[in-house]
Amino acid sequence: MTDFVELDRVTALETLRLVRAAAAAAGRDGGETWRRPTPCADWNLLDLLGHMTAQNHGFAAAARGEGGLPAHWRVPDIAVDPADAYAMSVAAIFVPFTEAGGGEREFVLPEPGRALPGRVAVAFHFLDLAVHAWDLARTLGADVRLPCGIWESAVHVARRVPTDEQMRGPDAFFAPVRSMPARVTPLTETLSLLGRSPRWSPESPEGH
């Protein structure tokens, strides 16, 4: 059985590396880095990081049995120190995921609006983190440093994500599916299944 808790840990640490790189760049350009556009429509880098911070805290709460409390899922104001706020959210997931994320104990999530076994909830969190790692790297013009095995596991989860409106759309957990590129790899299939163009760049938001 795939160890999604460990995959999630590895992926979370990669997002943290990228966020720290963004903070270093922001320190050099007076904070302009946080205003860069991202592959997530209508979100700049600070918006994306706020979302990721909230999701980490929300999933950590769900692992503790507190996922039904809306306060745990609210996007915090992280503008004063985005990297530190995100680092704290990453640290928050490790212990509860290790204790409850690999089994059948249910996590209550606002999306899809019901409880899921911990192993399934952590798989979804891992998938979200993996794609956001790519989002961060693209935004920064950097490479995402994740092993090929990460994307092989991510694509299997991505194929299981429902395509109904509750799970897909502007206010849902995942974006609508896009058409597949001509050359399909586990990474490009994962991105397409979660509404990304593998060719996205700040200069070409539609990926043309």
JSON list of C-alpha atoms in Angstrom, two decimals:
[
{"chain": "A", "resi": 1, "resn": "MET", "atom": "CA", "xyz": [0.00, 0.00, 0.00]},
{"chain": "A", "resi": 2, "resn": "THR", "atom": "CA", "xyz": [1.30, 3.46, -0.91]},
{"chain": "A", "resi": 3, "resn": "ASP", "atom": "CA", "xyz": [2.57, 5.42, 2.09]},
{"chain": "A", "resi": 4, "resn": "PHE", "atom": "CA", "xyz": [0.84, 8.74, 1.42]},
{"chain": "A", "resi": 5, "resn": "VAL", "atom": "CA", "xyz": [1.90, 10.11, 4.81]},
{"chain": "A", "resi": 6, "resn": "GLU", "atom": "CA", "xyz": [5.55, 9.87, 3.75]},
{"chain": "A", "resi": 7, "resn": "LEU", "atom": "CA", "xyz": [4.84, 11.17, 0.24]},
{"chain": "A", "resi": 8, "resn": "ASP", "atom": "CA", "xyz": [2.99, 14.09, 1.81]},
{"chain": "A", "resi": 9, "resn": "ARG", "atom": "CA", "xyz": [5.93, 14.83, 4.12]},
{"chain": "A", "resi": 10, "resn": "VAL", "atom": "CA", "xyz": [8.45, 14.85, 1.26]},
{"chain": "A", "resi": 11, "resn": "THR", "atom": "CA", "xyz": [6.20, 17.07, -0.85]},
{"chain": "A", "resi": 12, "resn": "ALA", "atom": "CA", "xyz": [5.48, 19.47, 2.01]},
{"chain": "A", "resi": 13, "resn": "LEU", "atom": "CA", "xyz": [9.20, 19.96, 2.57]},
{"chain": "A", "resi": 14, "resn": "GLU", "atom": "CA", "xyz": [9.66, 20.75, -1.12]},
{"chain": "A", "resi": 15, "resn": "THR", "atom": "CA", "xyz": [6.93, 23.39, -0.98]},
{"chain": "A", "resi": 16, "resn": "LEU", "atom": "CA", "xyz": [8.66, 24.85, 2.07]},
{"chain": "A", "resi": 17, "resn": "ARG", "atom": "CA", "xyz": [11.95, 25.03, 0.18]},
{"chain": "A", "resi": 18, "resn": "LEU", "atom": "CA", "xyz": [10.24, 26.91, -2.64]},
{"chain": "A", "resi": 19, "resn": "VAL", "atom": "CA", "xyz": [8.45, 29.26, -0.26]},
{"chain": "A", "resi": 20, "resn": "ARG", "atom": "CA", "xyz": [11.74, 30.11, 1.41]},
{"chain": "A", "resi": 21, "resn": "ALA", "atom": "CA", "xyz": [13.23, 30.84, -2.02]},
{"chain": "A", "resi": 22, "resn": "ALA", "atom": "CA", "xyz": [10.27, 33.12, -2.70]},
{"chain": "A", "resi": 23, "resn": "ALA", "atom": "CA", "xyz": [10.87, 34.93, 0.60]},
{"chain": "A", "resi": 24, "resn": "ALA", "atom": "CA", "xyz": [14.52, 35.48, -0.30]},
{"chain": "A", "resi": 25, "resn": "ALA", "atom": "CA", "xyz": [13.48, 36.90, -3.67]},
{"chain": "A", "resi": 26, "resn": "ALA", "atom": "CA", "xyz": [10.86, 39.11, -2.01]},
{"chain": "A", "resi": 27, "resn": "GLY", "atom": "CA", "xyz": [13.52, 40.45, 0.33]},
{"chain": "A", "resi": 28, "resn": "ARG", "atom": "CA", "xyz": [15.52, 41.57, -2.69]},
{"chain": "A", "resi": 29, "resn": "ASP", "atom": "CA", "xyz": [12.67, 43.13, -4.68]},
{"chain": "A", "resi": 30, "resn": "GLY", "atom": "CA", "xyz": [10.70, 44.84, -1.96]},
{"chain": "A", "resi": 31, "resn": "GLY", "atom": "CA", "xyz": [7.94, 42.24, -1.85]},
{"chain": "A", "resi": 32, "resn": "GLU", "atom": "CA", "xyz": [7.11, 42.23, -5.56]},
{"chain": "A", "resi": 33, "resn": "THR", "atom": "CA", "xyz": [7.59, 38.47, -5.67]},
{"chain": "A", "resi": 34, "resn": "TRP", "atom": "CA", "xyz": [4.48, 37.95, -3.55]},
{"chain": "A", "resi": 35, "resn": "ARG", "atom": "CA", "xyz": [2.42, 39.75, -6.21]},
{"chain": "A", "resi": 36, "resn": "ARG", "atom": "CA", "xyz": [3.49, 37.50, -9.08]},
{"chain": "A", "resi": 37, "resn": "PRO", "atom": "CA", "xyz": [0.70, 35.68, -10.96]},
{"chain": "A", "resi": 38, "resn": "THR", "atom": "CA", "xyz": [0.40, 31.93, -10.46]},
{"chain": "A", "resi": 39, "resn": "PRO", "atom": "CA", "xyz": [-1.14, 29.04, -12.44]},
{"chain": "A", "resi": 40, "resn": "CYS", "atom": "CA", "xyz": [-4.11, 29.29, -10.04]},
{"chain": "A", "resi": 41, "resn": "ALA", "atom": "CA", "xyz": [-6.48, 31.71, -11.80]},
{"chain": "A", "resi": 42, "resn": "ASP", "atom": "CA", "xyz": [-6.98, 35.03, -9.99]},
{"chain": "A", "resi": 43, "resn": "TRP", "atom": "CA", "xyz": [-4.42, 34.21, -7.27]},
{"chain": "A", "resi": 44, "resn": "ASN", "atom": "CA", "xyz": [-1.09, 35.88, -6.92]},
{"chain": "A", "resi": 45, "resn": "LEU", "atom": "CA", "xyz": [1.69, 34.14, -5.00]},
{"chain": "A", "resi": 46, "resn": "LEU", "atom": "CA", "xyz": [0.58, 35.53, -1.63]},
{"chain": "A", "resi": 47, "resn": "ASP", "atom": "CA", "xyz": [-3.00, 34.38, -2.27]},
{"chain": "A", "resi": 48, "resn": "LEU", "atom": "CA", "xyz": [-1.80, 30.90, -3.18]},
{"chain": "A", "resi": 49, "resn": "LEU", "atom": "CA", "xyz": [0.35, 30.71, -0.07]},
{"chain": "A", "resi": 50, "resn": "GLY", "atom": "CA", "xyz": [-2.57, 31.81, 2.11]},
{"chain": "A", "resi": 51, "resn": "HIS", "atom": "CA", "xyz": [-4.67, 29.01, 0.64]},
{"chain": "A", "resi": 52, "resn": "MET", "atom": "CA", "xyz": [-1.92, 26.43, 1.20]},
{"chain": "A", "resi": 53, "resn": "THR", "atom": "CA", "xyz": [-1.43, 27.62, 4.78]},
{"chain": "A", "resi": 54, "resn": "ALA", "atom": "CA", "xyz": [-5.14, 27.29, 5.50]},
{"chain": "A", "resi": 55, "resn": "GLN", "atom": "CA", "xyz": [-5.31, 23.84, 3.95]},
{"chain": "A", "resi": 56, "resn": "ASN", "atom": "CA", "xyz": [-2.40, 22.60, 6.03]},
{"chain": "A", "resi": 57, "resn": "HIS", "atom": "CA", "xyz": [-3.99, 23.82, 9.25]},
{"chain": "A", "resi": 58, "resn": "GLY", "atom": "CA", "xyz": [-7.37, 22.48, 8.20]},
{"chain": "A", "resi": 59, "resn": "PHE", "atom": "CA", "xyz": [-6.08, 19.01, 7.39]},
{"chain": "A", "resi": 60, "resn": "ALA", "atom": "CA", "xyz": [-4.06, 18.95, 10.62]},
{"chain": "A", "resi": 61, "resn": "ALA", "atom": "CA", "xyz": [-7.26, 19.77, 12.51]},
{"chain": "A", "resi": 62, "resn": "ALA", "atom": "CA", "xyz": [-9.11, 17.05, 10.61]},
{"chain": "A", "resi": 63, "resn": "ALA", "atom": "CA", "xyz": [-6.46, 14.52, 11.63]},
{"chain": "A", "resi": 64, "resn": "ARG", "atom": "CA", "xyz": [-7.05, 15.55, 15.25]},
{"chain": "A", "resi": 65, "resn": "GLY", "atom": "CA", "xyz": [-10.80, 15.07, 14.87]},
{"chain": "A", "resi": 66, "resn": "GLU", "atom": "CA", "xyz": [-11.57, 18.80, 14.61]},
{"chain": "A", "resi": 67, "resn": "GLY", "atom": "CA", "xyz": [-12.10, 19.17, 10.86]},
{"chain": "A", "resi": 68, "resn": "GLY", "atom": "CA", "xyz": [-15.74, 20.13, 11.27]},
{"chain": "A", "resi": 69, "resn": "LEU", "atom": "CA", "xyz": [-14.82, 23.48, 12.87]},
{"chain": "A", "resi": 70, "resn": "PRO", "atom": "CA", "xyz": [-14.80, 26.17, 10.12]},
{"chain": "A", "resi": 71, "resn": "ALA", "atom": "CA", "xyz": [-12.24, 28.30, 11.97]},
{"chain": "A", "resi": 72, "resn": "HIS", "atom": "CA", "xyz": [-9.52, 25.78, 11.20]},
{"chain": "A", "resi": 73, "resn": "TRP", "atom": "CA", "xyz": [-10.03, 26.24, 7.44]},
{"chain": "A", "resi": 74, "resn": "ARG", "atom": "CA", "xyz": [-10.10, 30.05, 7.26]},
{"chain": "A", "resi": 75, "resn": "VAL", "atom": "CA", "xyz": [-7.38, 31.70, 5.20]},
{"chain": "A", "resi": 76, "resn": "PRO", "atom": "CA", "xyz": [-5.16, 33.63, 7.63]},
{"chain": "A", "resi": 77, "resn": "ASP", "atom": "CA", "xyz": [-3.55, 37.00, 7.06]},
{"chain": "A", "resi": 78, "resn": "ILE", "atom": "CA", "xyz": [0.04, 35.97, 6.36]},
{"chain": "A", "resi": 79, "resn": "ALA", "atom": "CA", "xyz": [1.28, 39.21, 4.78]},
{"chain": "A", "resi": 80, "resn": "VAL", "atom": "CA", "xyz": [3.64, 40.17, 7.62]},
{"chain": "A", "resi": 81, "resn": "ASP", "atom": "CA", "xyz": [5.81, 37.05, 7.22]},
{"chain": "A", "resi": 82, "resn": "PRO", "atom": "CA", "xyz": [4.41, 34.64, 4.59]},
{"chain": "A", "resi": 83, "resn": "ALA", "atom": "CA", "xyz": [7.27, 32.16, 4.77]},
{"chain": "A", "resi": 84, "resn": "ASP", "atom": "CA", "xyz": [7.15, 31.85, 8.56]},
{"chain": "A", "resi": 85, "resn": "ALA", "atom": "CA", "xyz": [3.37, 31.45, 8.55]},
{"chain": "A", "resi": 86, "resn": "TYR", "atom": "CA", "xyz": [3.64, 28.73, 5.94]},
{"chain": "A", "resi": 87, "resn": "ALA", "atom": "CA", "xyz": [6.49, 26.97, 7.78]},
{"chain": "A", "resi": 88, "resn": "MET", "atom": "CA", "xyz": [4.33, 26.77, 10.91]},
{"chain": "A", "resi": 89, "resn": "SER", "atom": "CA", "xyz": [1.48, 25.25, 8.91]},
{"chain": "A", "resi": 90, "resn": "VAL", "atom": "CA", "xyz": [3.80, 22.60, 7.47]},
{"chain": "A", "resi": 91, "resn": "ALA", "atom": "CA", "xyz": [5.07, 21.73, 10.94]},
{"chain": "A", "resi": 92, "resn": "ALA", "atom": "CA", "xyz": [1.47, 21.41, 12.11]},
{"chain": "A", "resi": 93, "resn": "ILE", "atom": "CA", "xyz": [0.65, 18.49, 9.79]},
{"chain": "A", "resi": 94, "resn": "PHE", "atom": "CA", "xyz": [3.49, 16.09, 10.55]},
{"chain": "A", "resi": 95, "resn": "VAL", "atom": "CA", "xyz": [2.52, 14.65, 13.94]},
{"chain": "A", "resi": 96, "resn": "PRO", "atom": "CA", "xyz": [-1.26, 14.33, 13.39]},
{"chain": "A", "resi": 97, "resn": "PHE", "atom": "CA", "xyz": [-0.73, 12.82, 9.93]},
{"chain": "A", "resi": 98, "resn": "THR", "atom": "CA", "xyz": [1.75, 10.30, 11.32]},
{"chain": "A", "resi": 99, "resn": "GLU", "atom": "CA", "xyz": [-0.68, 9.34, 14.09]},
{"chain": "A", "resi": 100, "resn": "ALA", "atom": "CA", "xyz": [-3.90, 9.15, 12.06]},
{"chain": "A", "resi": 101, "resn": "GLY", "atom": "CA", "xyz": [-3.20, 9.63, 8.38]},
{"chain": "A", "resi": 102, "resn": "GLY", "atom": "CA", "xyz": [-2.49, 6.10, 7.32]},
{"chain": "A", "resi": 103, "resn": "GLY", "atom": "CA", "xyz": [-5.62, 4.34, 8.50]},
{"chain": "A", "resi": 104, "resn": "GLU", "atom": "CA", "xyz": [-9.39, 4.32, 8.45]},
{"chain": "A", "resi": 105, "resn": "ARG", "atom": "CA", "xyz": [-10.03, 6.94, 11.13]},
{"chain": "A", "resi": 106, "resn": "GLU", "atom": "CA", "xyz": [-12.23, 9.52, 9.48]},
{"chain": "A", "resi": 107, "resn": "PHE", "atom": "CA", "xyz": [-11.20, 13.08, 8.64]},
{"chain": "A", "resi": 108, "resn": "VAL", "atom": "CA", "xyz": [-14.06, 15.56, 8.32]},
{"chain": "A", "resi": 109, "resn": "LEU", "atom": "CA", "xyz": [-13.36, 17.85, 5.34]},
{"chain": "A", "resi": 110, "resn": "PRO", "atom": "CA", "xyz": [-15.40, 20.81, 4.03]},
{"chain": "A", "resi": 111, "resn": "GLU", "atom": "CA", "xyz": [-14.81, 19.44, 0.53]},
{"chain": "A", "resi": 112, "resn": "PRO", "atom": "CA", "xyz": [-16.26, 17.06, -0.53]},
{"chain": "A", "resi": 113, "resn": "GLY", "atom": "CA", "xyz": [-18.51, 17.87, 2.42]},
{"chain": "A", "resi": 114, "resn": "ARG", "atom": "CA", "xyz": [-18.19, 14.55, 4.21]},
{"chain": "A", "resi": 115, "resn": "ALA", "atom": "CA", "xyz": [-15.82, 12.42, 6.23]},
{"chain": "A", "resi": 116, "resn": "LEU", "atom": "CA", "xyz": [-13.13, 10.37, 4.48]},
{"chain": "A", "resi": 117, "resn": "PRO", "atom": "CA", "xyz": [-10.80, 7.67, 5.80]},
{"chain": "A", "resi": 118, "resn": "GLY", "atom": "CA", "xyz": [-7.51, 9.20, 6.88]},
{"chain": "A", "resi": 119, "resn": "ARG", "atom": "CA", "xyz": [-5.50, 7.45, 4.18]},
{"chain": "A", "resi": 120, "resn": "VAL", "atom": "CA", "xyz": [-7.82, 8.89, 1.49]},
{"chain": "A", "resi": 121, "resn": "ALA", "atom": "CA", "xyz": [-7.81, 12.39, 2.98]},
{"chain": "A", "resi": 122, "resn": "VAL", "atom": "CA", "xyz": [-4.01, 12.42, 3.19]},
{"chain": "A", "resi": 123, "resn": "ALA", "atom": "CA", "xyz": [-3.80, 11.22, -0.42]},
{"chain": "A", "resi": 124, "resn": "PHE", "atom": "CA", "xyz": [-5.89, 14.23, -1.48]},
{"chain": "A", "resi": 125, "resn": "HIS", "atom": "CA", "xyz": [-3.74, 16.58, 0.61]},
{"chain": "A", "resi": 126, "resn": "PHE", "atom": "CA", "xyz": [-0.60, 15.08, -0.93]},
{"chain": "A", "resi": 127, "resn": "LEU", "atom": "CA", "xyz": [-2.01, 15.59, -4.43]},
{"chain": "A", "resi": 128, "resn": "ASP", "atom": "CA", "xyz": [-2.93, 19.20, -3.67]},
{"chain": "A", "resi": 129, "resn": "LEU", "atom": "CA", "xyz": [0.56, 19.86, -2.28]},
{"chain": "A", "resi": 130, "resn": "ALA", "atom": "CA", "xyz": [2.31, 18.23, -5.23]},
{"chain": "A", "resi": 131, "resn": "VAL", "atom": "CA", "xyz": [0.45, 20.37, -7.75]},
{"chain": "A", "resi": 132, "resn": "HIS", "atom": "CA", "xyz": [0.97, 23.50, -5.67]},
{"chain": "A", "resi": 133, "resn": "ALA", "atom": "CA", "xyz": [4.69, 22.70, -5.53]},
{"chain": "A", "resi": 134, "resn": "TRP", "atom": "CA", "xyz": [4.63, 22.86, -9.31]},
{"chain": "A", "resi": 135, "resn": "ASP", "atom": "CA", "xyz": [2.61, 26.11, -9.11]},
{"chain": "A", "resi": 136, "resn": "LEU", "atom": "CA", "xyz": [5.22, 27.65, -6.83]},
{"chain": "A", "resi": 137, "resn": "ALA", "atom": "CA", "xyz": [8.12, 26.54, -9.01]},
{"chain": "A", "resi": 138, "resn": "ARG", "atom": "CA", "xyz": [6.50, 27.88, -12.19]},
{"chain": "A", "resi": 139, "resn": "THR", "atom": "CA", "xyz": [5.72, 31.18, -10.53]},
{"chain": "A", "resi": 140, "resn": "LEU", "atom": "CA", "xyz": [9.33, 31.55, -9.43]},
{"chain": "A", "resi": 141, "resn": "GLY", "atom": "CA", "xyz": [10.84, 30.30, -12.69]},
{"chain": "A", "resi": 142, "resn": "ALA", "atom": "CA", "xyz": [12.43, 27.43, -10.77]},
{"chain": "A", "resi": 143, "resn": "ASP", "atom": "CA", "xyz": [12.43, 23.64, -10.97]},
{"chain": "A", "resi": 144, "resn": "VAL", "atom": "CA", "xyz": [10.31, 21.53, -8.66]},
{"chain": "A", "resi": 145, "resn": "ARG", "atom": "CA", "xyz": [12.58, 18.96, -7.02]},
{"chain": "A", "resi": 146, "resn": "LEU", "atom": "CA", "xyz": [10.36, 15.95, -6.50]},
{"chain": "A", "resi": 147, "resn": "PRO", "atom": "CA", "xyz": [11.26, 12.35, -7.40]},
{"chain": "A", "resi": 148, "resn": "CYS", "atom": "CA", "xyz": [9.54, 10.78, -10.40]},
{"chain": "A", "resi": 149, "resn": "GLY", "atom": "CA", "xyz": [7.83, 8.40, -8.00]},
{"chain": "A", "resi": 150, "resn": "ILE", "atom": "CA", "xyz": [5.96, 11.32, -6.48]},
{"chain": "A", "resi": 151, "resn": "TRP", "atom": "CA", "xyz": [4.28, 12.07, -9.80]},
{"chain": "A", "resi": 152, "resn": "GLU", "atom": "CA", "xyz": [3.58, 8.41, -10.46]},
{"chain": "A", "resi": 153, "resn": "SER", "atom": "CA", "xyz": [1.69, 8.28, -7.17]},
{"chain": "A", "resi": 154, "resn": "ALA", "atom": "CA", "xyz": [0.06, 11.68, -7.72]},
{"chain": "A", "resi": 155, "resn": "VAL", "atom": "CA", "xyz": [-1.42, 10.72, -11.08]},
{"chain": "A", "resi": 156, "resn": "HIS", "atom": "CA", "xyz": [-3.09, 7.65, -9.59]},
{"chain": "A", "resi": 157, "resn": "VAL", "atom": "CA", "xyz": [-4.81, 9.89, -7.03]},
{"chain": "A", "resi": 158, "resn": "ALA", "atom": "CA", "xyz": [-5.67, 12.51, -9.66]},
{"chain": "A", "resi": 159, "resn": "ARG", "atom": "CA", "xyz": [-7.46, 9.89, -11.75]},
{"chain": "A", "resi": 160, "resn": "ARG", "atom": "CA", "xyz": [-9.75, 9.18, -8.78]},
{"chain": "A", "resi": 161, "resn": "VAL", "atom": "CA", "xyz": [-10.81, 12.79, -8.17]},
{"chain": "A", "resi": 162, "resn": "PRO", "atom": "CA", "xyz": [-14.52, 13.20, -9.00]},
{"chain": "A", "resi": 163, "resn": "THR", "atom": "CA", "xyz": [-15.37, 15.63, -11.78]},
{"chain": "A", "resi": 164, "resn": "ASP", "atom": "CA", "xyz": [-18.67, 16.92, -10.35]},
{"chain": "A", "resi": 165, "resn": "GLU", "atom": "CA", "xyz": [-19.19, 20.60, -9.51]},
{"chain": "A", "resi": 166, "resn": "GLN", "atom": "CA", "xyz": [-18.75, 19.96, -5.80]},
{"chain": "A", "resi": 167, "resn": "MET", "atom": "CA", "xyz": [-15.12, 18.99, -6.37]},
{"chain": "A", "resi": 168, "resn": "ARG", "atom": "CA", "xyz": [-14.30, 21.08, -9.46]},
{"chain": "A", "resi": 169, "resn": "GLY", "atom": "CA", "xyz": [-14.59, 24.78, -10.21]},
{"chain": "A", "resi": 170, "resn": "PRO", "atom": "CA", "xyz": [-13.59, 28.27, -8.99]},
{"chain": "A", "resi": 171, "resn": "ASP", "atom": "CA", "xyz": [-14.66, 27.67, -5.37]},
{"chain": "A", "resi": 172, "resn": "ALA", "atom": "CA", "xyz": [-14.05, 23.92, -5.24]},
{"chain": "A", "resi": 173, "resn": "PHE", "atom": "CA", "xyz": [-11.06, 21.88, -4.12]},
{"chain": "A", "resi": 174, "resn": "PHE", "atom": "CA", "xyz": [-9.76, 21.19, -7.64]},
{"chain": "A", "resi": 175, "resn": "ALA", "atom": "CA", "xyz": [-9.99, 22.96, -11.01]},
{"chain": "A", "resi": 176, "resn": "PRO", "atom": "CA", "xyz": [-11.83, 21.45, -14.00]},
{"chain": "A", "resi": 177, "resn": "VAL", "atom": "CA", "xyz": [-9.95, 18.93, -16.16]},
{"chain": "A", "resi": 178, "resn": "ARG", "atom": "CA", "xyz": [-8.03, 20.28, -19.17]},
{"chain": "A", "resi": 179, "resn": "SER", "atom": "CA", "xyz": [-7.25, 18.47, -22.41]},
{"chain": "A", "resi": 180, "resn": "MET", "atom": "CA", "xyz": [-4.13, 16.32, -22.30]},
{"chain": "A", "resi": 181, "resn": "PRO", "atom": "CA", "xyz": [-0.92, 17.49, -24.00]},
{"chain": "A", "resi": 182, "resn": "ALA", "atom": "CA", "xyz": [0.47, 15.53, -26.94]},
{"chain": "A", "resi": 183, "resn": "ARG", "atom": "CA", "xyz": [3.27, 14.11, -24.78]},
{"chain": "A", "resi": 184, "resn": "VAL", "atom": "CA", "xyz": [1.81, 12.64, -21.61]},
{"chain": "A", "resi": 185, "resn": "THR", "atom": "CA", "xyz": [3.94, 11.89, -18.54]},
{"chain": "A", "resi": 186, "resn": "PRO", "atom": "CA", "xyz": [2.78, 11.29, -14.95]},
{"chain": "A", "resi": 187, "resn": "LEU", "atom": "CA", "xyz": [3.50, 14.98, -14.26]},
{"chain": "A", "resi": 188, "resn": "THR", "atom": "CA", "xyz": [1.69, 16.39, -17.30]},
{"chain": "A", "resi": 189, "resn": "GLU", "atom": "CA", "xyz": [-1.28, 14.07, -16.81]},
{"chain": "A", "resi": 190, "resn": "THR", "atom": "CA", "xyz": [-1.55, 15.08, -13.16]},
{"chain": "A", "resi": 191, "resn": "LEU", "atom": "CA", "xyz": [-1.45, 18.76, -14.09]},
{"chain": "A", "resi": 192, "resn": "SER", "atom": "CA", "xyz": [-4.05, 18.38, -16.83]},
{"chain": "A", "resi": 193, "resn": "LEU", "atom": "CA", "xyz": [-6.38, 16.34, -14.62]},
{"chain": "A", "resi": 194, "resn": "LEU", "atom": "CA", "xyz": [-6.24, 19.13, -12.05]},
{"chain": "A", "resi": 195, "resn": "GLY", "atom": "CA", "xyz": [-6.84, 21.96, -14.52]},
{"chain": "A", "resi": 196, "resn": "ARG", "atom": "CA", "xyz": [-3.29, 23.13, -15.22]},
{"chain": "A", "resi": 197, "resn": "SER", "atom": "CA", "xyz": [-1.58, 23.71, -18.53]},
{"chain": "A", "resi": 198, "resn": "PRO", "atom": "CA", "xyz": [1.88, 22.11, -18.30]},
{"chain": "A", "resi": 199, "resn": "ARG", "atom": "CA", "xyz": [3.11, 24.98, -20.49]},
{"chain": "A", "resi": 200, "resn": "TRP", "atom": "CA", "xyz": [1.88, 27.75, -18.17]},
{"chain": "A", "resi": 201, "resn": "SER", "atom": "CA", "xyz": [4.21, 30.67, -17.54]},
{"chain": "A", "resi": 202, "resn": "PRO", "atom": "CA", "xyz": [3.69, 34.21, -16.19]},
{"chain": "A", "resi": 203, "resn": "GLU", "atom": "CA", "xyz": [4.11, 35.47, -19.74]},
{"chain": "A", "resi": 204, "resn": "SER", "atom": "CA", "xyz": [1.68, 32.91, -21.20]},
{"chain": "A", "resi": 205, "resn": "PRO", "atom": "CA", "xyz": [-1.03, 32.22, -18.59]},
{"chain": "A", "resi": 206, "resn": "GLU", "atom": "CA", "xyz": [-3.04, 30.06, -20.96]},
{"chain": "A", "resi": 207, "resn": "GLY", "atom": "CA", "xyz": [-0.01, 27.92, -21.73]},
{"chain": "A", "resi": 208, "resn": "HIS", "atom": "CA", "xyz": [0.04, 28.57, -25.47]}
]
